[in-house]
One Martini backbone bead per residue (centre of mass of N, CA, C, O) as a GRO file, in nm:
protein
  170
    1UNK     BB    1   0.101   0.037   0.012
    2UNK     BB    2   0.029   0.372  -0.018
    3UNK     BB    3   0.069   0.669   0.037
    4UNK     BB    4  -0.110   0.953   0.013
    5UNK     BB    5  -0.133   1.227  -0.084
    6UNK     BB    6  -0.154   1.589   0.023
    7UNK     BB    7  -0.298   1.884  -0.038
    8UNK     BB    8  -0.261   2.218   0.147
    9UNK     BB    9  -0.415   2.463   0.266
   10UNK     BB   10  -0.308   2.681   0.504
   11UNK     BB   11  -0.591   2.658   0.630
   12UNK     BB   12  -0.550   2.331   0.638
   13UNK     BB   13  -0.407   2.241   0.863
   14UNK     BB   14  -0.470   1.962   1.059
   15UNK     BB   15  -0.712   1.880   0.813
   16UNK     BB   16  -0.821   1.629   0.602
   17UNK     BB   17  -1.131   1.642   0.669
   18UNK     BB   18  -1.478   1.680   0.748
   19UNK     BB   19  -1.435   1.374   0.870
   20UNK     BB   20  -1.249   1.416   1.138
   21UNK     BB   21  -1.364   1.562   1.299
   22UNK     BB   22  -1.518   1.635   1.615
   23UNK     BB   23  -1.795   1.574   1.760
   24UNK     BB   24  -1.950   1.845   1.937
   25UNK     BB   25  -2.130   1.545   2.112
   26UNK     BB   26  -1.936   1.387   2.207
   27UNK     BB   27  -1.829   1.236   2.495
   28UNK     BB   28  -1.529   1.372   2.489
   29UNK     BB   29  -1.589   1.597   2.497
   30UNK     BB   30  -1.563   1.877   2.648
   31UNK     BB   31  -1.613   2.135   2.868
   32UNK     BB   32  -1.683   2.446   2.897
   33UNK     BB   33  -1.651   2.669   3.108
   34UNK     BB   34  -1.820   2.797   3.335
   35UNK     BB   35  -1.813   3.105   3.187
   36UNK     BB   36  -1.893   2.950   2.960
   37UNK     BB   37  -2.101   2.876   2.715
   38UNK     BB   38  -2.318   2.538   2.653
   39UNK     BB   39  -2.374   2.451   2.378
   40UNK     BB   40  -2.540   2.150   2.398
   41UNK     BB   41  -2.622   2.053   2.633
   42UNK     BB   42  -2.667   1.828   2.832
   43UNK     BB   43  -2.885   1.730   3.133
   44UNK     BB   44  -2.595   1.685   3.326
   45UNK     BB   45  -2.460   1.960   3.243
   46UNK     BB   46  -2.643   2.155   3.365
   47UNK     BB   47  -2.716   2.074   3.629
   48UNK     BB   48  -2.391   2.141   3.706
   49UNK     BB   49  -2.395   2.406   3.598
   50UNK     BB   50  -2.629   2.516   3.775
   51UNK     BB   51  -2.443   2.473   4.052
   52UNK     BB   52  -2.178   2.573   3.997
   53UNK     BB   53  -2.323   2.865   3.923
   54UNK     BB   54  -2.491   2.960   4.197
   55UNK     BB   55  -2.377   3.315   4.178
   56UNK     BB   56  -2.297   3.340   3.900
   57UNK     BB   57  -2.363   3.695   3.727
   58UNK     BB   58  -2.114   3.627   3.510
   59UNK     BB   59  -2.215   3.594   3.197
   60UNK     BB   60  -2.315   3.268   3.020
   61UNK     BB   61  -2.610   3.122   2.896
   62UNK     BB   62  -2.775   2.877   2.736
   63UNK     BB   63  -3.046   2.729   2.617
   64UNK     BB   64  -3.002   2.459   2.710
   65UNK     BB   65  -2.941   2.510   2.985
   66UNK     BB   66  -3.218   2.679   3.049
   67UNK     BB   67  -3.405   2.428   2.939
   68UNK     BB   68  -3.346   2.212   3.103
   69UNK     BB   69  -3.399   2.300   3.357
   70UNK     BB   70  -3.708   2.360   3.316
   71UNK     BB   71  -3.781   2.062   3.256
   72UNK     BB   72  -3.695   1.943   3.522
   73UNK     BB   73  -3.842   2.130   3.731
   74UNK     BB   74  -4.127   2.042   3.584
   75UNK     BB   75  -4.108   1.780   3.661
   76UNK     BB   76  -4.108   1.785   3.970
   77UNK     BB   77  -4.334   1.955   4.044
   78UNK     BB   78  -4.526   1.719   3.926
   79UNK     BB   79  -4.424   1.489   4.140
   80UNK     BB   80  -4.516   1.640   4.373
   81UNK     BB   81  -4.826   1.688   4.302
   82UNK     BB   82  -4.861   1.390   4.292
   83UNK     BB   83  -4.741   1.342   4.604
   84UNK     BB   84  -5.027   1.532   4.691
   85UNK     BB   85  -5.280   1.465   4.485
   86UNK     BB   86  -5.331   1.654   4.327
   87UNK     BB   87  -5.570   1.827   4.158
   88UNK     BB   88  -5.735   1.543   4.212
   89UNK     BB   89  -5.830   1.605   4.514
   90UNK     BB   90  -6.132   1.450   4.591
   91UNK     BB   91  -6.321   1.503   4.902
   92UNK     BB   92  -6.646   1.340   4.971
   93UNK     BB   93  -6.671   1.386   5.280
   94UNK     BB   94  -6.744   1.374   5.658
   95UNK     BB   95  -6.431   1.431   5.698
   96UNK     BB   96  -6.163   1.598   5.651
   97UNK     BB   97  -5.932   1.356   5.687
   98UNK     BB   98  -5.944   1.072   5.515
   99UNK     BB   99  -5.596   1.014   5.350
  100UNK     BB  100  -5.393   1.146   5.495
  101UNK     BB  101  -5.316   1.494   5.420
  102UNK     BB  102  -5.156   1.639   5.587
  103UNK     BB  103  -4.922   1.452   5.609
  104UNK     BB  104  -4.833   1.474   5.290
  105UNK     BB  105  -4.861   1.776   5.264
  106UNK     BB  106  -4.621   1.821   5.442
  107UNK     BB  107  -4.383   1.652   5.335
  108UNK     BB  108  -4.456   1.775   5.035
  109UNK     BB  109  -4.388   2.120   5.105
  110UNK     BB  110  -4.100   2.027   5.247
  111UNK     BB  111  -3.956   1.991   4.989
  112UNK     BB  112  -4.043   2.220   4.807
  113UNK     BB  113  -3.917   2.414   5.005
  114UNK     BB  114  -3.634   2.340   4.989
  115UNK     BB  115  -3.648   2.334   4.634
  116UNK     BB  116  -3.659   2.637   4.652
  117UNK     BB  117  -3.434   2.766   4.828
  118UNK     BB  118  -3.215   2.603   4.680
  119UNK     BB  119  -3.277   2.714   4.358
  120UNK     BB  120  -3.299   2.987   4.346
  121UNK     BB  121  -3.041   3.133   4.280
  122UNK     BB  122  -2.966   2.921   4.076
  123UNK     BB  123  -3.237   3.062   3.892
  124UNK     BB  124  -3.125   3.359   3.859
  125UNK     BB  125  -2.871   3.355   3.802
  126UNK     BB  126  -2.936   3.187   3.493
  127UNK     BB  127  -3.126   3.425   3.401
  128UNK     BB  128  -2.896   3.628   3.386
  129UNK     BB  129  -2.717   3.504   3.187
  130UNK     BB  130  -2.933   3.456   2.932
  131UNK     BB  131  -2.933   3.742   2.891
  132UNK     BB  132  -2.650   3.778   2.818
  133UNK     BB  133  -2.674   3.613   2.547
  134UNK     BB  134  -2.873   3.826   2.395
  135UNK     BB  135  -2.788   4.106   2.519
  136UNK     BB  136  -2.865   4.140   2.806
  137UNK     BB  137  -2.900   4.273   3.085
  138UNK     BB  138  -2.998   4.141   3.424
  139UNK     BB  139  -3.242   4.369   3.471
  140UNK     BB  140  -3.451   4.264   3.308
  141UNK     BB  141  -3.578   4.068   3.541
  142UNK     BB  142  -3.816   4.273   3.597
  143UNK     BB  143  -4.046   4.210   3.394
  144UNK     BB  144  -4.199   4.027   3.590
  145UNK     BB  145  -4.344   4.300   3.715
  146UNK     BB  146  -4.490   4.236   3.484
  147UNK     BB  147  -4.802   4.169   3.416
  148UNK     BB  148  -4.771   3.907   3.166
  149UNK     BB  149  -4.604   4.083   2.978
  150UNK     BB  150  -4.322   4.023   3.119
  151UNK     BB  151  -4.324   3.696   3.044
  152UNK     BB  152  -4.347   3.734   2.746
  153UNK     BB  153  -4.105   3.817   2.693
  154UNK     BB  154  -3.893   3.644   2.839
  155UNK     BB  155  -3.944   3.420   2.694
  156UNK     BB  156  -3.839   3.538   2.401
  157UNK     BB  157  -3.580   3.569   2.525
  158UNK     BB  158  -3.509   3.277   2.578
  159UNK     BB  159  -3.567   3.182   2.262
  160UNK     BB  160  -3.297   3.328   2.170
  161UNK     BB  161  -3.043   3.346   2.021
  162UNK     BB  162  -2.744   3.397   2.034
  163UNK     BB  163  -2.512   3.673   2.076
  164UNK     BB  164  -2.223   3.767   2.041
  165UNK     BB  165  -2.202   4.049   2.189
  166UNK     BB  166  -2.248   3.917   2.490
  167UNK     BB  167  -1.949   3.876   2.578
  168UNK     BB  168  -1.928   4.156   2.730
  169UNK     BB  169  -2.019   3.953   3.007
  170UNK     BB  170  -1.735   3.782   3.064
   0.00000   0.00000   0.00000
């Protein structure tokens, strides 16, 4: 066999073909520092970056990071509802408690109160850094004192791609 030479224009030196390149979803990929968004995180790389982040309100978060986190908060808070009897909890006797709900409700409230203030701090970190990836300063989330109208703002704003602007609040 002979090896087959290859000419190589000079932007291309190290790169043989665009598929040789890495997979920039591969398991092998680094993530990149907790300062920098982590376009295309997985599931347990944004939930690590969510805690890792606890504080930190320089920077920016990616769309899969902001949005990881909250179909996982929007899991749990329905299986916690699921575990209080859920909206669905009808109970037409003539006793106050008759499927022992004070005790269910007890302890599935202090559950959900550890779990909101384990998690309020860096879900506002998260907020404010996502606001930075659009290119919007963190004061922004401020429109949620707006009923409604700023609720709706701010959905949109999460949900615009990067801009690269951005970088301006690493």
């Amino acid at each position: 066999m002979s090896s087959a030479r290859t000419t190589r224009r000079p932007g291309e030196q190290g790169i043989r073909s665009r598929d040789e390149r890495q997979n920039p979803m591969s398991p092998s990929t680094l993530e990149p520092p907790l300062t920098l968004p982590y376009y295309g995180a997985p599931p347990m790389a944004a939930l690590r970056r969510f805690f890792g982040n606890y504080l930190r309100f320089r920077g920016r978060a990616s769309r899969a990071e902001y949005w990881w986190i909250i179909l996982l908060g929007s899991v749990l808070t329905g299986l916690l509802q699921l575990a209080d009897g859920g909206p669905w909890r009808l109970d037409f006797t003539l006793t106050p408690y008759p499927s022992g709900a004070p005790f269910q409700t007890f302890w599935v409230s202090l559950a959900a109160g550890a779990i909101a203030l384990a998690t309020f701090l860096p879900s506002l970190s998260l907020i404010w850094r996502r606001l930075h990836d659009v290119n919007r300063s963190g004061l922004w989330i401020l429109l949620i004192l707006v009923p409604i109208a700023g609720y709706v703002f701010l959905l949109i704003l999460f949900v615009l791609p990067p801009r690269p602007e951005g970088a301006r609040f690493d």
